[in-house]
Tab-separated table of C-alpha atoms and ligand atoms in Angstrom:
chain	number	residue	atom	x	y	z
A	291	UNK	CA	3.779	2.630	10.823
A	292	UNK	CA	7.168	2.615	8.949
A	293	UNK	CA	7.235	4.842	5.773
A	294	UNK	CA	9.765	5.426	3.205
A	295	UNK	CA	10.353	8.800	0.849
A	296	UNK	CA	10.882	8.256	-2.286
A	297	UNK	CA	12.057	11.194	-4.253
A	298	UNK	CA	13.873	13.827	-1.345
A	299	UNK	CA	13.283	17.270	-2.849
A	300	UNK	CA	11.434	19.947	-2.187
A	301	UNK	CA	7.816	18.633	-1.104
A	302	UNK	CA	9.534	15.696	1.035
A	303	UNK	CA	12.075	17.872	3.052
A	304	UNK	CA	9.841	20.908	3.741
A	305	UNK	CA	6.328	19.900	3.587
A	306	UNK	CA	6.279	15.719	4.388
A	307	UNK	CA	9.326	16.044	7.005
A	308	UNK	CA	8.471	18.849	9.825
A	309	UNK	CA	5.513	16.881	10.174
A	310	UNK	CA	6.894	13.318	10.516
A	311	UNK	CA	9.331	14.447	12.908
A	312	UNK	CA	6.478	15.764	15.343
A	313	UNK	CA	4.905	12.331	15.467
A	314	UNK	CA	5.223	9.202	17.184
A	315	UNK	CA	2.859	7.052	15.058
A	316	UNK	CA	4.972	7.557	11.839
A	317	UNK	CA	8.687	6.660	11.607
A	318	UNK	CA	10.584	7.471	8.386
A	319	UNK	CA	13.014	4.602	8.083
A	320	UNK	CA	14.287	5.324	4.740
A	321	UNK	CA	14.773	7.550	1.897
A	322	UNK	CA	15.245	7.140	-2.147
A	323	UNK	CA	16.550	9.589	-4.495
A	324	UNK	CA	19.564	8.890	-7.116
A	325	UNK	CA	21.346	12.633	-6.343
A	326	UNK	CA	24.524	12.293	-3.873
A	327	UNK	CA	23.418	15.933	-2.505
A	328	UNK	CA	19.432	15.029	-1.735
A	329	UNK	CA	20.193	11.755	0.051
A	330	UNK	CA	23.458	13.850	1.454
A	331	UNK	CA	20.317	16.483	2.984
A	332	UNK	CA	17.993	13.826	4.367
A	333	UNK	CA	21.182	12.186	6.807
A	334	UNK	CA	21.927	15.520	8.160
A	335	UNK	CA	17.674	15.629	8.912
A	336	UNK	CA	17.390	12.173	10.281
A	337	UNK	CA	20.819	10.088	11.295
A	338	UNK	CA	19.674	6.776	11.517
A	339	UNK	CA	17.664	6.000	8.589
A	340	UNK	CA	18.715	4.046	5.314
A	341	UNK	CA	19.205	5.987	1.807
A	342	UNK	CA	18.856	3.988	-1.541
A	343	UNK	CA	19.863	5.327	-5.314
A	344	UNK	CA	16.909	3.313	-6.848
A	345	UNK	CA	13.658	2.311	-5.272
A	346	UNK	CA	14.409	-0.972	-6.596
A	347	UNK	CA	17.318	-1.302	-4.002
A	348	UNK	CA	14.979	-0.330	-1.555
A	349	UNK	CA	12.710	-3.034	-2.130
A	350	UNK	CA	15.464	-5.626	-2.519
A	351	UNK	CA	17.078	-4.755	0.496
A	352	UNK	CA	14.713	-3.429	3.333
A	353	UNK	CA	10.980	-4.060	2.468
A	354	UNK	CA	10.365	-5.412	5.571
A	355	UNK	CA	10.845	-2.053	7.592
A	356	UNK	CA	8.453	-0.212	5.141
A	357	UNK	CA	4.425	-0.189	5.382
A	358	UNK	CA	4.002	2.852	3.384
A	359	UNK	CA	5.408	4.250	0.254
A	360	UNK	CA	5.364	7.943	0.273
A	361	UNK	CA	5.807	9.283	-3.992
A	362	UNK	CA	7.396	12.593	-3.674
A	363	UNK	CA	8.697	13.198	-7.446
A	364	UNK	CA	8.214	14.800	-10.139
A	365	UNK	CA	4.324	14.359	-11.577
A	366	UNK	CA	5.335	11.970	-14.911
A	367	UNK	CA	6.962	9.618	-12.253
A	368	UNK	CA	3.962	9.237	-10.298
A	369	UNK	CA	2.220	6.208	-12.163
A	370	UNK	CA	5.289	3.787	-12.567
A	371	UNK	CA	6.471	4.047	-8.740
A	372	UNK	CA	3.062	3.772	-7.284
A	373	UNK	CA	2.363	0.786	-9.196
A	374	UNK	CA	6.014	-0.632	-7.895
A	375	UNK	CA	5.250	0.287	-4.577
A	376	UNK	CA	1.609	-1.445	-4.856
A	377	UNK	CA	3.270	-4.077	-6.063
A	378	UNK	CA	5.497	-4.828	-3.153
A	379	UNK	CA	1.834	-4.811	-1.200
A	380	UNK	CA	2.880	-1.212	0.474
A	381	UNK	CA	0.106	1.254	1.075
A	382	UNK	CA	0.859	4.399	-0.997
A	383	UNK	CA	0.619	8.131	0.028
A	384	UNK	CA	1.644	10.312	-3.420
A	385	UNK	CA	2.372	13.641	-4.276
A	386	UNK	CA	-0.515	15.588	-6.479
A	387	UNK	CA	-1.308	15.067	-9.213
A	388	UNK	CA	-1.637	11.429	-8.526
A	389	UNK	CA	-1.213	10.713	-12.229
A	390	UNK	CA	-1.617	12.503	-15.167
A	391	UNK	CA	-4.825	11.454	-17.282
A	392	UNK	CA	-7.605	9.315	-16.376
A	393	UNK	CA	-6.654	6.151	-17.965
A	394	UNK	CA	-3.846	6.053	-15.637
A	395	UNK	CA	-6.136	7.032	-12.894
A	396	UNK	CA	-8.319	3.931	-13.494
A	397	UNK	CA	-5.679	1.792	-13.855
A	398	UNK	CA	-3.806	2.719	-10.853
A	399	UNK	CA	-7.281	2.566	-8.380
A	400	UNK	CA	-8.177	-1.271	-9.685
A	401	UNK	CA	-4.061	-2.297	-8.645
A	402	UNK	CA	-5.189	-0.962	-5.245
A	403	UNK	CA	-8.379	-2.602	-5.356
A	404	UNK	CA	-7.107	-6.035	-6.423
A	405	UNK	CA	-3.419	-5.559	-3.947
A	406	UNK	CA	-6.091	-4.054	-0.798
A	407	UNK	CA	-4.074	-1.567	-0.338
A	408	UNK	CA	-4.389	2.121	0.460
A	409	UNK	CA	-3.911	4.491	-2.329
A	410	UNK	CA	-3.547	8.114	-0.917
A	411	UNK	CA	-3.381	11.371	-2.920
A	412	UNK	CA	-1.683	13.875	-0.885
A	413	UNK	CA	-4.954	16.954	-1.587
A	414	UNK	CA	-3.133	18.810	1.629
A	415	UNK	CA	-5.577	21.854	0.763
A	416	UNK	CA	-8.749	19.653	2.149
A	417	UNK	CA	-6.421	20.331	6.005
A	418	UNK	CA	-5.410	24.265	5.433
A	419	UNK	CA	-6.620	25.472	8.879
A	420	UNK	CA	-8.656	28.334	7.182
A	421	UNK	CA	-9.796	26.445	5.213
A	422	UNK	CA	-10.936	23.616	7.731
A	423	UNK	CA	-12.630	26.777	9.807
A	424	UNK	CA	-14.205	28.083	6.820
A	425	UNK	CA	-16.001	25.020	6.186
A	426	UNK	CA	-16.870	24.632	10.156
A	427	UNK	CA	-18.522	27.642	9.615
A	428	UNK	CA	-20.713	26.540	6.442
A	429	UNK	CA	-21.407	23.730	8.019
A	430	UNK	CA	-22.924	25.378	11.030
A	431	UNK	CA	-25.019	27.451	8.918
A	432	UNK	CA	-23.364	30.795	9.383
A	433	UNK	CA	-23.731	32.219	6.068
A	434	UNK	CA	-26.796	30.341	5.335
A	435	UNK	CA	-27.006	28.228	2.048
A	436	UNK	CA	-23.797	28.832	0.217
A	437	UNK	CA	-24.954	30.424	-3.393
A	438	UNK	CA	-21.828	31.662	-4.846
A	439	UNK	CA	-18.068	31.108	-4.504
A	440	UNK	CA	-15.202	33.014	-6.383
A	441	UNK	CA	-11.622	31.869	-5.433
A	442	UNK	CA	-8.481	33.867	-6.726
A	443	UNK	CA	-5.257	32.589	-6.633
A	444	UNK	CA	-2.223	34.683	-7.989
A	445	UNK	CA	0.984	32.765	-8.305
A	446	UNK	CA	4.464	34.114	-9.479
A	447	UNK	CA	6.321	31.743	-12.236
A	448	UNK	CA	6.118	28.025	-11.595
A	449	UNK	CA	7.193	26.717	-8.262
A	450	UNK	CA	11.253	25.823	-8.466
A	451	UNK	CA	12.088	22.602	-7.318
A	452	UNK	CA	15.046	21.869	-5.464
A	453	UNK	CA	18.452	22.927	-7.307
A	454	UNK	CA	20.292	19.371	-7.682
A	455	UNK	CA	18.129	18.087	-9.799
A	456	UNK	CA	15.826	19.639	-12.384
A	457	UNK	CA	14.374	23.118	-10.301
A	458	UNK	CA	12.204	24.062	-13.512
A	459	UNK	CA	10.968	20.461	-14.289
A	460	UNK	CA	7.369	22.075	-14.043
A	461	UNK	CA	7.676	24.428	-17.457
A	462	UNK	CA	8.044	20.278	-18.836
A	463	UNK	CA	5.546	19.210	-20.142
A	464	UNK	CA	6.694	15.578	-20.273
A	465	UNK	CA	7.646	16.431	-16.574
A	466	UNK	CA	4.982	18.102	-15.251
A	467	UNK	CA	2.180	16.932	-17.703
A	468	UNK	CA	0.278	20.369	-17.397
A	469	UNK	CA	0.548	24.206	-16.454
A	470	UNK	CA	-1.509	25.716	-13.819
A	471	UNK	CA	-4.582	23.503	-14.489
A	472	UNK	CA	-3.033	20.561	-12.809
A	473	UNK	CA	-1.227	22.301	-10.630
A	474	UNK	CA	-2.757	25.300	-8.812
A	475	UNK	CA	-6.660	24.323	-10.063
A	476	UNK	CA	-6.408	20.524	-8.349
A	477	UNK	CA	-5.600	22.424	-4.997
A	478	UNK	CA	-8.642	24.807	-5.914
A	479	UNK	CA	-10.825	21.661	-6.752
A	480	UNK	CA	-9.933	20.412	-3.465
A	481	UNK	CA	-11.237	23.422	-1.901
A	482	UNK	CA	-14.215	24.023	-3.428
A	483	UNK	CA	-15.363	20.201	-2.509
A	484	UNK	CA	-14.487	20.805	0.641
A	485	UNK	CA	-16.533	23.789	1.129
A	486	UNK	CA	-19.411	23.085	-0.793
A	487	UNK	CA	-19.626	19.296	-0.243
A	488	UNK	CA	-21.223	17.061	-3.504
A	489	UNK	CA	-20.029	17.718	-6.925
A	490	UNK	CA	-20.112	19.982	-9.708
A	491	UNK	CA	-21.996	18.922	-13.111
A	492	UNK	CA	-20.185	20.885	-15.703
A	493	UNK	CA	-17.527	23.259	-16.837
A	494	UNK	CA	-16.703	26.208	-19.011
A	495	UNK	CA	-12.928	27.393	-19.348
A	496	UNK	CA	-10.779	29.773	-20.693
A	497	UNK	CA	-7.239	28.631	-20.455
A	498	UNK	CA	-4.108	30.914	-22.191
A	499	UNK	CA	-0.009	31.006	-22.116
A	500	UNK	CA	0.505	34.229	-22.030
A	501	UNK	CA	4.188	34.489	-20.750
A	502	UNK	CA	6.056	30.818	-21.365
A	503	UNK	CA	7.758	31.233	-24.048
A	504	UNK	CA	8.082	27.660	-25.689
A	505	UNK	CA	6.355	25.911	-23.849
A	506	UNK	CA	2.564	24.630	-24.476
A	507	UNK	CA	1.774	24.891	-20.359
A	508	UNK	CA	-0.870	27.388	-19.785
A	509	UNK	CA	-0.198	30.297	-17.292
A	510	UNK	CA	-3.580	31.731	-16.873
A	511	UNK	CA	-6.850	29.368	-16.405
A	512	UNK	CA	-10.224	31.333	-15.664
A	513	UNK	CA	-13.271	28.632	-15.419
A	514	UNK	CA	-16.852	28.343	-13.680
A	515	UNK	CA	-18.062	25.045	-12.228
A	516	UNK	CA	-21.768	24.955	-12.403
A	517	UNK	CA	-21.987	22.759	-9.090
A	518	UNK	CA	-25.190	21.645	-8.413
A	519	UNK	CA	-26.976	24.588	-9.787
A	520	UNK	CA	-24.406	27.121	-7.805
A	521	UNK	CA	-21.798	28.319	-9.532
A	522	UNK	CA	-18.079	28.517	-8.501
A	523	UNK	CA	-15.400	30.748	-10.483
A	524	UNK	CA	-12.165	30.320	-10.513
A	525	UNK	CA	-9.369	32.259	-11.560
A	526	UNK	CA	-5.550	30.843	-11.648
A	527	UNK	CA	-2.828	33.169	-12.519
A	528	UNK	CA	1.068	32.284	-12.300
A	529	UNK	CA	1.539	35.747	-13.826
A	530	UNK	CA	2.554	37.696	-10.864
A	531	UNK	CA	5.313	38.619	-8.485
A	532	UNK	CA	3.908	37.990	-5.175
A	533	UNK	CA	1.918	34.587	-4.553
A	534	UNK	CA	-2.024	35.608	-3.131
A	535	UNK	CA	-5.060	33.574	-2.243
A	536	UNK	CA	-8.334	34.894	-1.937
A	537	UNK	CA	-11.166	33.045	-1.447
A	538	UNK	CA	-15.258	34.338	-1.128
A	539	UNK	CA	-17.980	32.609	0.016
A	540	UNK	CA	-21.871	34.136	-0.413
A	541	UNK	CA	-24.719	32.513	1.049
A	542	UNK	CA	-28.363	33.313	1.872
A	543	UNK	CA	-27.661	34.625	4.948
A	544	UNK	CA	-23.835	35.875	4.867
A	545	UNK	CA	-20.223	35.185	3.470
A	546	UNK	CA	-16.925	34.157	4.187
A	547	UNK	CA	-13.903	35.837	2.805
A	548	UNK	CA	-10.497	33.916	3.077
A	549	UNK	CA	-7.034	36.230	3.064
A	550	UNK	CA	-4.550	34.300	3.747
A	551	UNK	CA	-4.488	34.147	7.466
A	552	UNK	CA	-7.277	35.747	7.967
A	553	UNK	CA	-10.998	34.977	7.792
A	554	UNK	CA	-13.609	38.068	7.284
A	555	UNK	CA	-17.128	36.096	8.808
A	556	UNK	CA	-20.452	38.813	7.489
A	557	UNK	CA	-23.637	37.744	8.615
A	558	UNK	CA	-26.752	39.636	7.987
A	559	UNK	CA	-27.321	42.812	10.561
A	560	UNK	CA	-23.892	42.113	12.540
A	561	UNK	CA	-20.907	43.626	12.450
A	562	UNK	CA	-17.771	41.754	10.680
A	563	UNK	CA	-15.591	38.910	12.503
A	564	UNK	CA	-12.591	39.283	11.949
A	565	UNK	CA	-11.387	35.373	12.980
A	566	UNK	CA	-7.623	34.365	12.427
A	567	UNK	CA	-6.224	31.596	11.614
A	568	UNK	CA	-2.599	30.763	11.065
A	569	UNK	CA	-2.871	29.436	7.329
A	570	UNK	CA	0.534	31.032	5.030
A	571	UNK	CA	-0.980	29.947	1.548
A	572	UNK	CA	2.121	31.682	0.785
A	573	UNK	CA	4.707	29.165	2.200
A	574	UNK	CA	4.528	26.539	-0.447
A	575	UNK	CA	6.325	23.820	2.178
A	576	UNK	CA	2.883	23.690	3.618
A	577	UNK	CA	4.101	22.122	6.596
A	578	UNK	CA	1.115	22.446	9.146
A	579	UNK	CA	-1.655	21.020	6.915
A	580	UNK	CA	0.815	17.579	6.500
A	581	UNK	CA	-0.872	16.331	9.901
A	582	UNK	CA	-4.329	16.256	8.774
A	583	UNK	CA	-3.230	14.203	5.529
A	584	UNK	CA	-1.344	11.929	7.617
A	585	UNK	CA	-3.866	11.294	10.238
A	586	UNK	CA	-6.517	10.728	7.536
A	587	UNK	CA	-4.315	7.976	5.735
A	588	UNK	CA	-3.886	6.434	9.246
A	589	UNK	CA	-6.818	5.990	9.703
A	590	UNK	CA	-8.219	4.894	6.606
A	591	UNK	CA	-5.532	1.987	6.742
A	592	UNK	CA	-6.829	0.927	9.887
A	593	UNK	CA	-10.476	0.755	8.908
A	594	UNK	CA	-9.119	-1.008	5.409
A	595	UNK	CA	-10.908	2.226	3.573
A	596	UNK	CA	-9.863	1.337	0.221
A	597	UNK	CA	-11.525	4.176	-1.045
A	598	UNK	CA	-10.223	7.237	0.652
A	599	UNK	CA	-11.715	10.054	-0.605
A	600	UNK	CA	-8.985	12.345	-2.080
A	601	UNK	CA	-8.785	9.379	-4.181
A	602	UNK	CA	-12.123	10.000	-5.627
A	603	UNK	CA	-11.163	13.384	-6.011
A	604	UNK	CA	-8.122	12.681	-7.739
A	605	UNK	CA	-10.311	11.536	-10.707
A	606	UNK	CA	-12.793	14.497	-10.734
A	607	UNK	CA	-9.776	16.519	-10.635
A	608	UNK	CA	-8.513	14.719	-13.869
A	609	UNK	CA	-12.015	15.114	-15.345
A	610	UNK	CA	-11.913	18.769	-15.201
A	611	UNK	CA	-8.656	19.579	-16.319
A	612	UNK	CA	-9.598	17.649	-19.379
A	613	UNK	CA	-12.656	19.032	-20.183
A	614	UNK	CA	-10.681	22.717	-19.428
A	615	UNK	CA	-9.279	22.097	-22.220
A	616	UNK	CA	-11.567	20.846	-24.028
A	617	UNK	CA	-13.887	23.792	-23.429
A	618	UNK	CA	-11.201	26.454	-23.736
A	619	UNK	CA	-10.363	25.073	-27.623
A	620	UNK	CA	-13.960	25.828	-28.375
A	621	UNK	CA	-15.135	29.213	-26.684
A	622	UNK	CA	-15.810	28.252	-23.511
A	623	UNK	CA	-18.584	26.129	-24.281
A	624	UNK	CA	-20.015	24.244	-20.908
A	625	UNK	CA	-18.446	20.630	-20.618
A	626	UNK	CA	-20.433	18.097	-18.778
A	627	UNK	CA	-18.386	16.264	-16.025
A	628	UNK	CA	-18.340	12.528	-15.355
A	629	UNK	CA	-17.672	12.142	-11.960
A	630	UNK	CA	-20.384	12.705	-9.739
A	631	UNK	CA	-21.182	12.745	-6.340
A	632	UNK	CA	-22.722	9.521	-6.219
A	633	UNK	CA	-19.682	7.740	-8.023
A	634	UNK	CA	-17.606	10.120	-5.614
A	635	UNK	CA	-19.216	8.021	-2.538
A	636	UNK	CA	-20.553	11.154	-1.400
A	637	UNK	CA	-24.370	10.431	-1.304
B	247	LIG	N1	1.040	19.165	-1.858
B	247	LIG	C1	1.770	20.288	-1.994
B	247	LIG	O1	1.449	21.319	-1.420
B	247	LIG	C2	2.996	20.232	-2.861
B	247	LIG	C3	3.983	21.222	-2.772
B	247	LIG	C4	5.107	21.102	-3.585
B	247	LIG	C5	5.235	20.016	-4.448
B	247	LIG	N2	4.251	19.084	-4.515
B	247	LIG	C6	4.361	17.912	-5.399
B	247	LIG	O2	5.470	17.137	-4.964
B	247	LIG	C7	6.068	16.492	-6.091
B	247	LIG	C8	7.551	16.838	-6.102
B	247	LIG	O3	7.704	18.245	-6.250
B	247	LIG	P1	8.972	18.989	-5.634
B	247	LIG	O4	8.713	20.429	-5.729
B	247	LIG	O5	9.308	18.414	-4.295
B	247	LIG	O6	10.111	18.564	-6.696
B	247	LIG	P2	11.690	18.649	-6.527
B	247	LIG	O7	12.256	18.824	-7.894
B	247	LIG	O8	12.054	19.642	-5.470
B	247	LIG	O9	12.087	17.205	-5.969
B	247	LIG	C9	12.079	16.043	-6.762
B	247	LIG	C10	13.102	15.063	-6.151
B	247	LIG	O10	12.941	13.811	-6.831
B	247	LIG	C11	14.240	13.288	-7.056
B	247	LIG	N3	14.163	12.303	-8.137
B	247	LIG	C12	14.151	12.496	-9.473
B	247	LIG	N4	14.022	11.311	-10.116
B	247	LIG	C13	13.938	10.363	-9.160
B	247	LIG	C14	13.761	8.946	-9.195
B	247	LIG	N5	13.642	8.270	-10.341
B	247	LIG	N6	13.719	8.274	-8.020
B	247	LIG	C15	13.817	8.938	-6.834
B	247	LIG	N7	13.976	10.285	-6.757
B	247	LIG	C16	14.032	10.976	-7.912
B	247	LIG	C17	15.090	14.507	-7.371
B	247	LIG	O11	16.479	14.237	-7.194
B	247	LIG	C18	14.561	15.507	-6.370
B	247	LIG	O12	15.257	15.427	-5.132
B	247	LIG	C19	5.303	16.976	-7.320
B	247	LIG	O13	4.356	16.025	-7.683
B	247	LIG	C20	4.626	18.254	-6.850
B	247	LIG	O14	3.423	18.538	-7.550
B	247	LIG	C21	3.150	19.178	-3.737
C-alpha cells in the first residue's frame, strides 16, 4: 500500500514516520505541507519521495502512486481534506479528532459509505502496550468483573506543535475546536472502551478554564460515565508541569493499576505483580502504538470493513464532549448519550 502525509508536523514526523519506516507493507511515497522548512524535514527523512505545497497538486499530479490519504493537520482541517481525499476514491487514515461536531461526523461516514472507502480515525490509545496488557488481563478474568475505573491524566500546557507553522494552534479555538475535552478525554474514551468493552449510557461533567487567559478552551474536565451501570471517572488536567497517567481498574475479584510503564496486577489473597510494560504515556510522538493502528487499517481495507471501529468511536467521542458541556453549564446534571453499543456494532 502507497500512502501519502498530508500535513508534515509534529504527529507525522514523530509518531506516523518511525513506524512506516519499520515496515514493508506501507511505503510513504509522498508528502504535503505548504512550509519550505516541513517539506525541507521530510527529504532529509525519506530521499526519494515527492513533496507537494497543496494537496490539490498532489492529486493532479501523482494520484496514481497513492492508496491512502493519511490527515495529519491541525483538527479544523480535518473535515475538508478527508472529504478531498474521499473524493479522489483514497482510503483515509486521520489524525484525532476526526472532525469536530457530529454533523460533520455524519456527513463525513455516509461519503465513505457511498465512495467504499475506508475511513480511519487514528484512536492510537486502543494499541498502548499497557494498555493492550491491561485489557488481556480483564479479559482473562483476573480481576474478576470490572466494577469501577478512575483514570487520571495530568498534562502540562497544551501540546506545542511544530515551530514553522502555528506551535500553539491548540489554545485556537477555530484551530483546535476544543480544550482538553477533545483532546486528552477522546484518548481517555478510547481507553475506557477498550477496557470495559460496550458503551456508556450517560454523563455528568464539570468542565473549567482555570489558567488560559483569553481563550474559551477548558483546562480542567472532571466527568463520570455511568457505563452500563459501572461507573468510570475521569479527571483531565493540563494544569501541571510534568505530564502523568494513571489509570485504576477494580473488579470483583482484584484491580489493575496503570503507571506509566508499569502495571500493579492485585488479586484477592496474592501478593502484587508487578508486570512491565514499555508504554511512555509521556512521549507524546507515541511512536510504538503507530503499528497496531496501521495493521488494523490494513486489514480492515482488505476485508472492505467499511466500518472500522475507531470510527464508531469517533462519534461517541463527539457525543460526549457535547453533552460535557452541556452538563457542566447546568451543575453537572447526568446527560444521556446517543451512541450505544448496539449502534457502535458492538453487540
Ligand atoms: N494520536 C496522537 O497521539 C497525536 C499526537 C499529536 C498530535 N495528534 C494530532 O495530529 C494532528 C496534528 O497535530 P501536530 O501536533 O502534528 O500539529 P503540528 O502543528 O506540529 O503540524 C501541523 C502541520 O500541518 C501543516 N499544515 C498547515 N496547514 C496545512 C495545509 N493546509 N495543508 C498541508 N499541511 C498544512 C503545518 O505546516 C505543520 O507542518 C492534530 O489533529 C492532533 O490532534 C495526535
Amino acid at each position: 500500500m502507497k500512502v501519502a502525509i498530508v500535513g508534515f508536523g509534529f504527529s507525522a514526523e514523530k509518531g506516523h514516520i518511525p513506524a512506516y519506516r519499520d515496515r514493508s507493507d506501507i511505503h510513504l511515497t509522498a508528502v504535503v505541507d505548504p512550509v519550505t522548512a516541513r517539506r525541507a524535514a521530510a527529504l532529509r527523512q525519506y530521499q526519494n519521495i515527492r513533496v507537494y505545497e497543496t494537496f490539490d497538486d498532489l492529486l493532479e499530479e501523482y494520484s496514481d502512486e497513492i492508496d491512502i490519504i493519511d490527515i495529519c493537520l491541525p483538527n479544523a482541517f480535518h473535515m475538508e481534506n478527508v472529504k478531498r481525499a474521499l473524493a479522489a476514491d483514497k482510503h483515509v487514515l486521520c489524525e484525532k479528532p476526526l472532525v469536530l461536531n457530529k454533523a460533520e461526523y455524519y456527513e463525513l461516514v455516509e461519503i465513505a459509505n457511498q465512495r467504499k472507502r475506508i475511513l480511519y480515525p487514528c484512536h492510537n490509545y486502543k494499541f498502548a502496550p499497557a494498555i493492550v496488557h491491561a485489557a488481556y488481563l480483564i479479559n482473562s478474568g483476573e480481576i474478576g468483573q470490572p466494577l469501577f475505573a478512575s483514570f487520571n491524566i495530568f498534562g502540562a500546557g497544551f501540546q506545542s506543535g511544530v515551530p514553522q507553522w502555528q506551535p500553539d494552534w491548540r489554545k485556537n479555538k477555530e484551530l483546535s475546536g476544543g480544550g482538553i475535552m477533545i483532546d486528552h478525554g477522546l484518548d481517555a474514551i478510547s481507553v475506557a472502551q477498550t477496557l470495559f468493552g460496550g458503551s456508556p449510557q450517560s454523563i455528568s461533567a464539570h468542565t473549567r478554564n482555570l489558567n488560559q487567559a483569553g481563550s474559551q478552551l477548558e483546562d480542567l474536565a472532571v466527568f463520570c460515565l455511568d457505563w452500563e451501570g459501572k461507573l468510570i471517572n475521569i479527571s483531565l488536567s493540563s494544569l501541571g508541569s510534568i505530564p502523568k497517567a494513571y489509570y485504576r481498574i477494580q473488579g470483583t475479584e482484584g484491580e489493575i493499576s496503570i503507571e506509566n510503564n508499569d502495571i500493579f496486577l492485585s488479586v484477592k489473597d496474592k501478593p502484587v505483580q508487578h508486570i512491565f510494560v514499555p508504554t511512555y504515556f509521556d512521549d507524546p510522538g507515541h511512536a510504538n502504538w503507530f503499528n497496531g493502528v496501521i495493521d488494523n487499517l490494513l486489514d480492515c481495507i482488505k476485508t472492505k470493513n467499511t466500518e472500522p471501529f475507531p470510527l464508531m468511536e469517533a462519534g461517541l467521542v463527539l457525543d460526549i464532549v457535547e453533552k460535557a458541556n452541556y452538563s457542566s453549564n447546568n451543575g453537572g446534571t447526568w446527560m444521556g448519550l446517543e451512541f450505544t453499543a448496539k449502534s457502535l456494532q458492538m453487540v
